[in-house]
Coordinates of C-alpha atoms and ligand atoms in Angstrom, one line a residue:
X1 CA -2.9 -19.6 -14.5
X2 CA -1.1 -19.9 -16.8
X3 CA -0.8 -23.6 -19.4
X4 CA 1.3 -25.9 -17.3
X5 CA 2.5 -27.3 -20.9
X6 CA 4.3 -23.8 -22.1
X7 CA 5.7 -23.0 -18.6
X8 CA 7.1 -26.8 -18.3
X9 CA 8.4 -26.1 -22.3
X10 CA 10.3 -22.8 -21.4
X11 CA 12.0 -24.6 -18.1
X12 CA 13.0 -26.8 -20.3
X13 CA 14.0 -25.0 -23.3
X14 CA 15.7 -22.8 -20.3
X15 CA 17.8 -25.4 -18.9
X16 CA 18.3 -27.2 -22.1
X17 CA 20.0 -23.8 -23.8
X18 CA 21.2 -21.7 -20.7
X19 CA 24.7 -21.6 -20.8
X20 CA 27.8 -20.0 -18.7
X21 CA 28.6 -18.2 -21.8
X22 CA 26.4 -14.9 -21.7
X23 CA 24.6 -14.0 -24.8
X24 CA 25.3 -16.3 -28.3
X25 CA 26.7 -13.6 -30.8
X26 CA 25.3 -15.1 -33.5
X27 CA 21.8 -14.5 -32.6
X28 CA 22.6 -10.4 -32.8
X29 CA 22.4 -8.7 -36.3
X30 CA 25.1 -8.2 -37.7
X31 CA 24.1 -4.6 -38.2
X32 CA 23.8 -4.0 -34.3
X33 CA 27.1 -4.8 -33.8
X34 CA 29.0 -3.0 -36.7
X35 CA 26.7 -0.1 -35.0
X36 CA 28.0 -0.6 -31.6
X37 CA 31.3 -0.8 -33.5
X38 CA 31.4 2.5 -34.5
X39 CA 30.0 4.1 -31.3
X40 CA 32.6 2.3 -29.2
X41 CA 34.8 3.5 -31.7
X42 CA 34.1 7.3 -31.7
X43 CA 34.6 7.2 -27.7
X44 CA 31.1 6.7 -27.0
X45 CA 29.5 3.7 -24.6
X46 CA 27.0 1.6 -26.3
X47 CA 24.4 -1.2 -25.4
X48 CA 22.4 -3.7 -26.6
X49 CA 19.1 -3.2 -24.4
X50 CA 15.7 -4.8 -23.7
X51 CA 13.9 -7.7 -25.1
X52 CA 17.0 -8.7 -27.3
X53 CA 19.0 -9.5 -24.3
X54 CA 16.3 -11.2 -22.2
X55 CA 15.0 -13.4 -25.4
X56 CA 18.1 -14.6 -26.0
X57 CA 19.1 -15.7 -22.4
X58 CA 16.2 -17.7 -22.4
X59 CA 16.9 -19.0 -26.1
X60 CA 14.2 -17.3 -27.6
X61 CA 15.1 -15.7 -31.4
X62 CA 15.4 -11.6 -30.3
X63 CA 12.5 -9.8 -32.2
X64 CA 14.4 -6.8 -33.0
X65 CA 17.2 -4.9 -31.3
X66 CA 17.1 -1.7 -29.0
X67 CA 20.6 0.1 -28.7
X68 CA 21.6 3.3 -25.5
X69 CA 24.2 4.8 -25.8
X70 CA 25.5 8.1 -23.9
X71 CA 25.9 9.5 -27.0
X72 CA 23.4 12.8 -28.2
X73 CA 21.1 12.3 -31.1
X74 CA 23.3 14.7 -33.5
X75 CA 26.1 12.8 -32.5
X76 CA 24.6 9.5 -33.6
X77 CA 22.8 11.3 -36.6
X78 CA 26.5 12.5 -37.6
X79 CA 28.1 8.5 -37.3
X80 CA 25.8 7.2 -39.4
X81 CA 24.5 8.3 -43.3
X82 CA 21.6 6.1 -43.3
X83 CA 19.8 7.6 -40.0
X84 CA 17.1 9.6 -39.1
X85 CA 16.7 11.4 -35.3
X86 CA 12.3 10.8 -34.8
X87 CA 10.4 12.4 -31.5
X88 CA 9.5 15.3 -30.3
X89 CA 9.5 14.4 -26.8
X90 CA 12.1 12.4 -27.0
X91 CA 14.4 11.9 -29.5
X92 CA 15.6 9.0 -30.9
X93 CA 17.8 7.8 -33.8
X94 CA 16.4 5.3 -36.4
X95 CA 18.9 3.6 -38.5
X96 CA 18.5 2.1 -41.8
X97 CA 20.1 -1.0 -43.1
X98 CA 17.5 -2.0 -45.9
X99 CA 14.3 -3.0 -44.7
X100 CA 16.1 -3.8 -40.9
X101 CA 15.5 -0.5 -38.9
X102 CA 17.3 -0.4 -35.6
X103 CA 16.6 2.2 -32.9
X104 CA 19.4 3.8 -30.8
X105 CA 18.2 6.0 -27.9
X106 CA 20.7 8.2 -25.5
X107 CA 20.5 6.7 -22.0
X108 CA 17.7 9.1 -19.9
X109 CA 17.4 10.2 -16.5
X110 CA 14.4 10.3 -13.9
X111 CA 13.5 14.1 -14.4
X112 CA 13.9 15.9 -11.2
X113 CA 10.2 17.2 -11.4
X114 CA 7.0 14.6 -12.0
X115 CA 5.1 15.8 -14.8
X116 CA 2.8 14.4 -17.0
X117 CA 2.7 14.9 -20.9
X118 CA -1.1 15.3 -22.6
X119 CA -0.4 11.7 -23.6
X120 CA -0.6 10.4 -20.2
X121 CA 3.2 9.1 -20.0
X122 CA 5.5 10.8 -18.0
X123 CA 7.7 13.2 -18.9
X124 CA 11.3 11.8 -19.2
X125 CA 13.3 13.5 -21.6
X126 CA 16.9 14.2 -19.7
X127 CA 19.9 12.7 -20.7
X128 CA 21.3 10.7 -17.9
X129 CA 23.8 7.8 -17.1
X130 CA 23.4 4.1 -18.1
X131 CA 22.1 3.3 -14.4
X132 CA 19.9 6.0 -14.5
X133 CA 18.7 4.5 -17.9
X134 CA 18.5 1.3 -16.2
X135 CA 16.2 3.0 -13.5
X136 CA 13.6 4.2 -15.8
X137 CA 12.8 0.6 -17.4
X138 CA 10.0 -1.0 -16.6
X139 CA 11.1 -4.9 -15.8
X140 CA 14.5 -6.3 -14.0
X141 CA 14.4 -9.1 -17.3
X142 CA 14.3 -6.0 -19.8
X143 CA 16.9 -3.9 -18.2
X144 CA 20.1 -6.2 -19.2
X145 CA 22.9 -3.9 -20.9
X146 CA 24.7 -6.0 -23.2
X147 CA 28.7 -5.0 -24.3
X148 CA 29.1 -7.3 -27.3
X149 CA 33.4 -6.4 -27.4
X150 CA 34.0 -6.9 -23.5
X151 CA 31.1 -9.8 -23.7
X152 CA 29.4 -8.6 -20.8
X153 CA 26.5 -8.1 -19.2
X154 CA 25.5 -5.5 -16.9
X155 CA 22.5 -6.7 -15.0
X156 CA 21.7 -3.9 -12.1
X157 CA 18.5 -5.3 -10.3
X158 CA 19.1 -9.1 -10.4
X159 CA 17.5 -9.5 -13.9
X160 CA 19.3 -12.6 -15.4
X161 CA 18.5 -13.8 -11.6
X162 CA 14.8 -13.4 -12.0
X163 CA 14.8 -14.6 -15.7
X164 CA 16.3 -18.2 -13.9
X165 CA 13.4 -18.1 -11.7
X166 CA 10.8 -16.9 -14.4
X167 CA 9.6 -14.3 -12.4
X168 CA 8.5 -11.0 -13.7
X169 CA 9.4 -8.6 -11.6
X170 CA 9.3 -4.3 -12.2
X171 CA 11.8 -2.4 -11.3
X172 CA 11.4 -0.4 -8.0
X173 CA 8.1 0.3 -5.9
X174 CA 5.6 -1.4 -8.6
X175 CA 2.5 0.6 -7.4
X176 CA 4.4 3.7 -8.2
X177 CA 5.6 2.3 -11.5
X178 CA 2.3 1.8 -12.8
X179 CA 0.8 4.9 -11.4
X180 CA 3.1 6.4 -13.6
X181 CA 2.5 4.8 -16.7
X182 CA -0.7 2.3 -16.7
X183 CA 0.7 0.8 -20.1
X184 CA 2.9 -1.0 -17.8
X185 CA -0.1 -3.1 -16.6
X186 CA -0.4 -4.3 -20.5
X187 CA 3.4 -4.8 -20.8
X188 CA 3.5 -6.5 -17.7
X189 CA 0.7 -9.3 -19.5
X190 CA 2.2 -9.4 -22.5
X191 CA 5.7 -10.5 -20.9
X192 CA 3.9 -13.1 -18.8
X193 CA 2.0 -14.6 -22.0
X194 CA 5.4 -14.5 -24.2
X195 CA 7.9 -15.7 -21.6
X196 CA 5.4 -17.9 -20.0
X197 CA 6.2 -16.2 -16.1
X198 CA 4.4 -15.7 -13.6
X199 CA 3.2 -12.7 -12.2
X200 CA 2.9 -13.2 -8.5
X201 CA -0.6 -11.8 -6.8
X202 CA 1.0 -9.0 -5.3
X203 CA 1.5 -7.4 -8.7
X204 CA -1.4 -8.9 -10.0
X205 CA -3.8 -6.7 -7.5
X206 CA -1.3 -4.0 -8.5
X207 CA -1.9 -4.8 -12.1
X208 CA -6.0 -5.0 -11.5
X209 CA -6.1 -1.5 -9.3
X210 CA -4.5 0.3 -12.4
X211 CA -6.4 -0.8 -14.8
X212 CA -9.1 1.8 -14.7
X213 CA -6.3 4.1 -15.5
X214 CA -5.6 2.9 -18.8
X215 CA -9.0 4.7 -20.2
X216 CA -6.5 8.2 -19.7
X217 CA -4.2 7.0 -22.5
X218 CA -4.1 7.5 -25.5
X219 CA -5.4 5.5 -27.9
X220 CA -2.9 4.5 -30.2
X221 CA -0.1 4.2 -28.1
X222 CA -2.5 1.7 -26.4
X223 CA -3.5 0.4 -30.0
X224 CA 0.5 -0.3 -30.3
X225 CA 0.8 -2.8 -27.1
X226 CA -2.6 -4.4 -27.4
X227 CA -1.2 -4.9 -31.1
X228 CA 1.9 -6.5 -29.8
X229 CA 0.1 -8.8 -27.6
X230 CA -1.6 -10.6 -30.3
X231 CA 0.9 -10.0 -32.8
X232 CA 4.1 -11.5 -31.9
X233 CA 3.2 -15.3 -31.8
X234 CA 1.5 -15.5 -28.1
X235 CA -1.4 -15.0 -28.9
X236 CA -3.4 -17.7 -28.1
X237 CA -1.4 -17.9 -24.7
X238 CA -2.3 -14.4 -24.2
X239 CA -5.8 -14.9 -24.9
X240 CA -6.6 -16.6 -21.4
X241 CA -4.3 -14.0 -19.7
X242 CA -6.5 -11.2 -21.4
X243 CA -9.4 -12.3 -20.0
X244 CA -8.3 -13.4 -16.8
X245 CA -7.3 -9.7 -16.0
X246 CA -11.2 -8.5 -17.9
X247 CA -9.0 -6.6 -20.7
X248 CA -10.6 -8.2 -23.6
X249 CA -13.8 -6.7 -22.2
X250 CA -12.8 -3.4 -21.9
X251 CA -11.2 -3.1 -25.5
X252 CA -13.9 -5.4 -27.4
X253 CA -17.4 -4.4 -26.4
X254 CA -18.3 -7.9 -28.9
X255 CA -16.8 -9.7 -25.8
X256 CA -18.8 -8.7 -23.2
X257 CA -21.8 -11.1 -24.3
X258 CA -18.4 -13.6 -24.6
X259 CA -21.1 -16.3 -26.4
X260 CA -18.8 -19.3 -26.9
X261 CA -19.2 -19.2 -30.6
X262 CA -17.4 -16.0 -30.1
X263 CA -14.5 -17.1 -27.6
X264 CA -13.9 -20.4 -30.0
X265 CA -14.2 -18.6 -33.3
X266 CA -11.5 -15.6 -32.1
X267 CA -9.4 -18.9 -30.5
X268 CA -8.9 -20.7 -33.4
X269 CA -8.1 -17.2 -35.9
X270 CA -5.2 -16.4 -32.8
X271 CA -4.0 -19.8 -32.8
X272 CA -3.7 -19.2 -37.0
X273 CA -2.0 -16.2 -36.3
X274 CA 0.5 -17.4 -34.0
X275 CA 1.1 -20.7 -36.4
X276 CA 1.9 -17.7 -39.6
X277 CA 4.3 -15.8 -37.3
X278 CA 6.3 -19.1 -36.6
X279 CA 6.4 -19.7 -40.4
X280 CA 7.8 -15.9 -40.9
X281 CA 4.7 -15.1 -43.0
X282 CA 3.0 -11.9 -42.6
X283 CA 0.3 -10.7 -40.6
X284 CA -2.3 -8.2 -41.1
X285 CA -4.0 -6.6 -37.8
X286 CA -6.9 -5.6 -39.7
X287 CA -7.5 -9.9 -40.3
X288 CA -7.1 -10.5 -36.5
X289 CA -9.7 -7.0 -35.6
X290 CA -11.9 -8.6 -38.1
X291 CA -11.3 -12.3 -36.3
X292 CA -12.3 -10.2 -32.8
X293 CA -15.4 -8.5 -34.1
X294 CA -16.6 -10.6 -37.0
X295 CA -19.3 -12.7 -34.5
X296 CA -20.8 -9.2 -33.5
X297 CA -21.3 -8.7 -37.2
X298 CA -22.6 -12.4 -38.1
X299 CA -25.4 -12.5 -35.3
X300 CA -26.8 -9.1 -36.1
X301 CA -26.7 -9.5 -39.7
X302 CA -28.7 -12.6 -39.1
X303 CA -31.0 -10.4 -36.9
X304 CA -31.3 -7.7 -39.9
X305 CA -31.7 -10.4 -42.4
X306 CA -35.1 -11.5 -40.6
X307 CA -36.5 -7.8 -41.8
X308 CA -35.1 -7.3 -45.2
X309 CA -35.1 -8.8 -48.7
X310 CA -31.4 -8.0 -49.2
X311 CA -29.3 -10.1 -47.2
X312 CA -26.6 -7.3 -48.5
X313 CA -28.1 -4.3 -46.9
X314 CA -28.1 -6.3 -43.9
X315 CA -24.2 -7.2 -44.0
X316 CA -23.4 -3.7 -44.7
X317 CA -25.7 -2.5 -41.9
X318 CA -24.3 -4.7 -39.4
X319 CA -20.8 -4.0 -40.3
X320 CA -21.9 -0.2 -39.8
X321 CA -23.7 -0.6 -36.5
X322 CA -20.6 -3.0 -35.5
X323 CA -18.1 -0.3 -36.5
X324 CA -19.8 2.4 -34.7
X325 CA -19.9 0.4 -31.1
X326 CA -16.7 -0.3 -31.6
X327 CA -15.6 3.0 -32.5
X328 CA -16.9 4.7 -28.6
X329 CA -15.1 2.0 -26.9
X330 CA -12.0 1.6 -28.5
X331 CA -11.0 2.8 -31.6
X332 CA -9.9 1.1 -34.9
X333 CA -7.4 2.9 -37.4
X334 CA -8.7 3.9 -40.6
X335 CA -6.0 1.2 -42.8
X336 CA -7.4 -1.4 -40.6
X337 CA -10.9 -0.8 -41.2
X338 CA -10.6 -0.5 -44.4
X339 CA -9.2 -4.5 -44.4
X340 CA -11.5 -5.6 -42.1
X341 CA -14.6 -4.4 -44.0
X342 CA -13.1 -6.0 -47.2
X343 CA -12.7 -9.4 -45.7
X344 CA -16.4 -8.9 -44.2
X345 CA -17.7 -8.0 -47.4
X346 CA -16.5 -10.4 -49.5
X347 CA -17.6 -13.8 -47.5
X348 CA -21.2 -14.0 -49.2
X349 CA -19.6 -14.2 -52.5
X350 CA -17.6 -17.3 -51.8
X351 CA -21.2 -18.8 -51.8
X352 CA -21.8 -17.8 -55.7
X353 CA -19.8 -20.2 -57.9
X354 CA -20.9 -18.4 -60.9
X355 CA -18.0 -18.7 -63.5
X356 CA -17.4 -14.9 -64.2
X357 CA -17.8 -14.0 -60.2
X358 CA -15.6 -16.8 -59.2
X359 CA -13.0 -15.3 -61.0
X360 CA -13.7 -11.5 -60.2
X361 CA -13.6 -12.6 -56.4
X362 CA -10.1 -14.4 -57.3
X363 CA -8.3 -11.2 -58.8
X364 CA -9.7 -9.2 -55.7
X365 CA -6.6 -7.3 -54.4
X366 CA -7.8 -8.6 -50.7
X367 CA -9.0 -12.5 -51.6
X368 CA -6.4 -14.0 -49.7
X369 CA -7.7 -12.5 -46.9
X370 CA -11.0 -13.5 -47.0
X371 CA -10.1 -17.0 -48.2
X372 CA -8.1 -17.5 -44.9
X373 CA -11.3 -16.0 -43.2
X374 CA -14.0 -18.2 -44.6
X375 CA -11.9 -21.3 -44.0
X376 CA -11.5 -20.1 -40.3
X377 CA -15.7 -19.5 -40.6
X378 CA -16.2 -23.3 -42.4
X379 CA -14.0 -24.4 -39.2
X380 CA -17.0 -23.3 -37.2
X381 CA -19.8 -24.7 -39.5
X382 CA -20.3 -21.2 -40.6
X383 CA -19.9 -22.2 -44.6
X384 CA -21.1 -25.2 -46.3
X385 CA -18.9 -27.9 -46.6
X386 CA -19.0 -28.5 -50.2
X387 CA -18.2 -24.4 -50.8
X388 CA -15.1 -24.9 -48.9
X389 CA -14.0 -28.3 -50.5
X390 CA -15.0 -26.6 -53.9
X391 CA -12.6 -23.5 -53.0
X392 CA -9.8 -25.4 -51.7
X393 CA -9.5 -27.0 -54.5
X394 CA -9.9 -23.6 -56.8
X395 CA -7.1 -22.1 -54.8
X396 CA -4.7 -25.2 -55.0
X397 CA -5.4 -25.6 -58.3
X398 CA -2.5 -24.2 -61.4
X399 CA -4.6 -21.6 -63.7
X400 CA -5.5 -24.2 -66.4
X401 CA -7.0 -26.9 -64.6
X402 CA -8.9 -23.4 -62.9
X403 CA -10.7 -22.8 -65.6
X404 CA -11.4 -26.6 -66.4
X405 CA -13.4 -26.5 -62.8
X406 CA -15.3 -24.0 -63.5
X407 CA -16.3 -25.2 -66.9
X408 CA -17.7 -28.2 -65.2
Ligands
LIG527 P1 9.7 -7.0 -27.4 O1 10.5 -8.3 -27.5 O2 8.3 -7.2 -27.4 O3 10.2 -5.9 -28.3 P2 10.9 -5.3 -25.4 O4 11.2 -5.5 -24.0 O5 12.1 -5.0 -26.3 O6 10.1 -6.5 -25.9 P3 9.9 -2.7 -26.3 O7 8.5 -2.2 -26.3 O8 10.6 -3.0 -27.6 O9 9.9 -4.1 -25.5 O10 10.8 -1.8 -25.4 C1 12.2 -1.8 -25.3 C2 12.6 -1.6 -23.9 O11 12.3 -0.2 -23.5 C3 12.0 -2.5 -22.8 O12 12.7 -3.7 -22.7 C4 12.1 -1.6 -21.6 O13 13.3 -1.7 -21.0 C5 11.8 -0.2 -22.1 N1 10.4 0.2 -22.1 C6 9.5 0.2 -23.1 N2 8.3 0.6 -22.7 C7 8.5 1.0 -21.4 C8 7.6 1.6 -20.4 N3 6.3 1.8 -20.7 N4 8.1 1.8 -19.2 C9 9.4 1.5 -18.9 N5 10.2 1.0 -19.8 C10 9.8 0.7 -21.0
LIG528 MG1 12.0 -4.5 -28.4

């Protein structure tokens, strides 16, 4: 199922890089380490955990680091001036190096009781052991506890094993893992689409059966993982994986007609996406939830247009009735809604190269934006050809041969 080109490009990446030597140092900030330092330091054990560990083992660039330690929140609170302990459930230390922010959490346990928070996760919040901490992740790949002094790894269910064999594999009875926390059934995608593994059909049924579930949690802890999954530079690998397992349909009603204007248009805005994130530049959800939704808006629009004079009031109304469907199946966060109806609103005016409006639309805090959206729109046909050329060249213009354009 998944591309035979990225799984044949990560073997080889895998067996190009893999070495003997366990993790390259110099792929871990320099600020996780002087961290670790001081833990170690003060008596206390201290790990780099999660993705890090498992990116950089199969030479991918670690995202960000996680750090458990056995040491209490107040305790790491007290180490270090520039941190903050955040949770109520369960707390956790932020640290601060300018704009780098690196979490440290105290190793949990399994509580002895099963109980389940109002947030539909489970409650976890004792203090254990690092193989009790170890128990309590989700995959064998993410649970690799690196000691950057002794240059080891501790690996307790056969994860670097499985990361050889690209194999995604959760740790302990999966059907009870998932049970417990459905977000699992995301993560578990998301993994498969960035590491390019395959999830064998055992967990797959596992992963279909639970599903259902994920209607009990909350929305923007699911909002956070479906965020990830388009917004770390897989997305157009994850695409085909998110509607292999139905997902798309059951977070974007606008895909459940799946017209293949739609599928094509919201293809090419993740393959954009995933081409910015490999350039480091940023990325704004709100564009991509606009990229998802926008054919929704275009084909009733069209449909209003047909019974009104103002081809405004029927932007505006489709945007509306758009928001509204959305807004009973899945929710969209104010800030991002905010975005997406700017970048919506503005596309009609790239049509009017009236000399004044040209350069109103140009100062517009959010043109960017909606430049980068019409050209993805022109890529479909959706914009005349000459607006487009006429814009390209506006935009890649300096300011005075700008204004010599428009004088002409
Ligand atoms: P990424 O590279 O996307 O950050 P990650 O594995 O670091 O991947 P995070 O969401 O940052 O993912 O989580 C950090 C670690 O916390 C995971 O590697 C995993 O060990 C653990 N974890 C996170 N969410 C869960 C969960 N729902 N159930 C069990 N363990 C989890
Ligand atoms: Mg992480």
């Amino acid at each position: 199922m998944m591309s035979k080109n990225i799984i044949k490009s990560i073997k080889d990446t895998y067996n190009q890089f893999f070495s003997k030597e366990p993790i390259n140092q110099e792929l871990i900030s320099k600020n996780v380490l002087a961290i670790i330092n001081t833990l170690q330091a003060n008596n206390f054990e201290a790990y780099i955990v999660g993705g890090a560990i498992r990116d950089i083992l199969i030479s991918l660039t670690p995202k960000d680091f996680d750090i458990a330690t056995n040491a209490k929140p107040e305790e790491i609170r007290h180490l270090f001036k520039n941190s903050r302990i955040i949770g109520r459930r369960f707390r956790l230390v932020h640290i601060f190096f300018g704009r780098e922010l690196i979490e440290v959490s105290t190793f949990r346990a399994k509580p002895e009781k099963v109980e389940r928070l109002k947030n539909g996760i489970l409650k976890d919040n004792e203090y254990g052991t690092k193989e009790e901490d170890a128990v309590r992740r989700d995959f064998t790949c993410n649970a690799l506890y690196f000691d950057p002094k002794r240059n080891k790894i501790f690996d307790f269910f056969n994860g670097i094993e499985d990361l050889k064999n690209r194999h995604l594999n959760m740790i302990g009875n999966a059907k009870i893992r998932l049970a417990e926390d459905p977000v699992r059934a995301i993560r578990a995608i998301r993994f498969s689409a960035k590491l390019g593994f395959e999830i064998d059909n055992k967990l797959k049924q596992q992963i279909i059966q639970v599903l259902p579930e994920l209607k009990k949690i909350p929305y923007s802890r699911l909002f956070d993982e479906i965020l990830k999954i388009f917004l770390t530079g897989y997305a157009e690998n994850s695409f085909k994986l998110v509607n292999d397992f139905n997902l798309a349909k059951i977070f974007f009603p606008s895909l459940q007609s799946g017209s293949k204007e739609t599928i094509s248009f919201i293809k090419r805005g993740l393959k954009k996406t995933d081409e910015r994130i490999f350039l480091g530049k940023p990325i704004n959800p709100g564009y991509l939830i606009a990229v998802f939704l926008w054919k929704d808006v275009k084909i009733l629009q069209d449909n209003l247009a047909k019974k009104t004079k103002y081809p405004l009031t029927a932007l505006n109304d489709a945007i509306e009735i758009t928001l509204n469907k959305q807004n009973k199946i899945f929710p969209i966060q104010k800030r991002f809604i905010t975005t997406m109806t700017e970048i919506w609103q503005l596309q009609p005016r790239f049509e009017n190269l009236n000399k004044k409006r040209v350069f109103r639309l140009f100062a517009h805090p959010r043109f960017r934006a909606a430049y980068d959206f019409m050209l993805l729109r022109g890529e479909e046909n959706e914009v005349n050809e000459q607006i487009i050329s006429w814009w390209i060249n506006f935009v890649e213009s300096t300011d005075e041969e700008r204004k010599a354009l428009i004088t002409n």
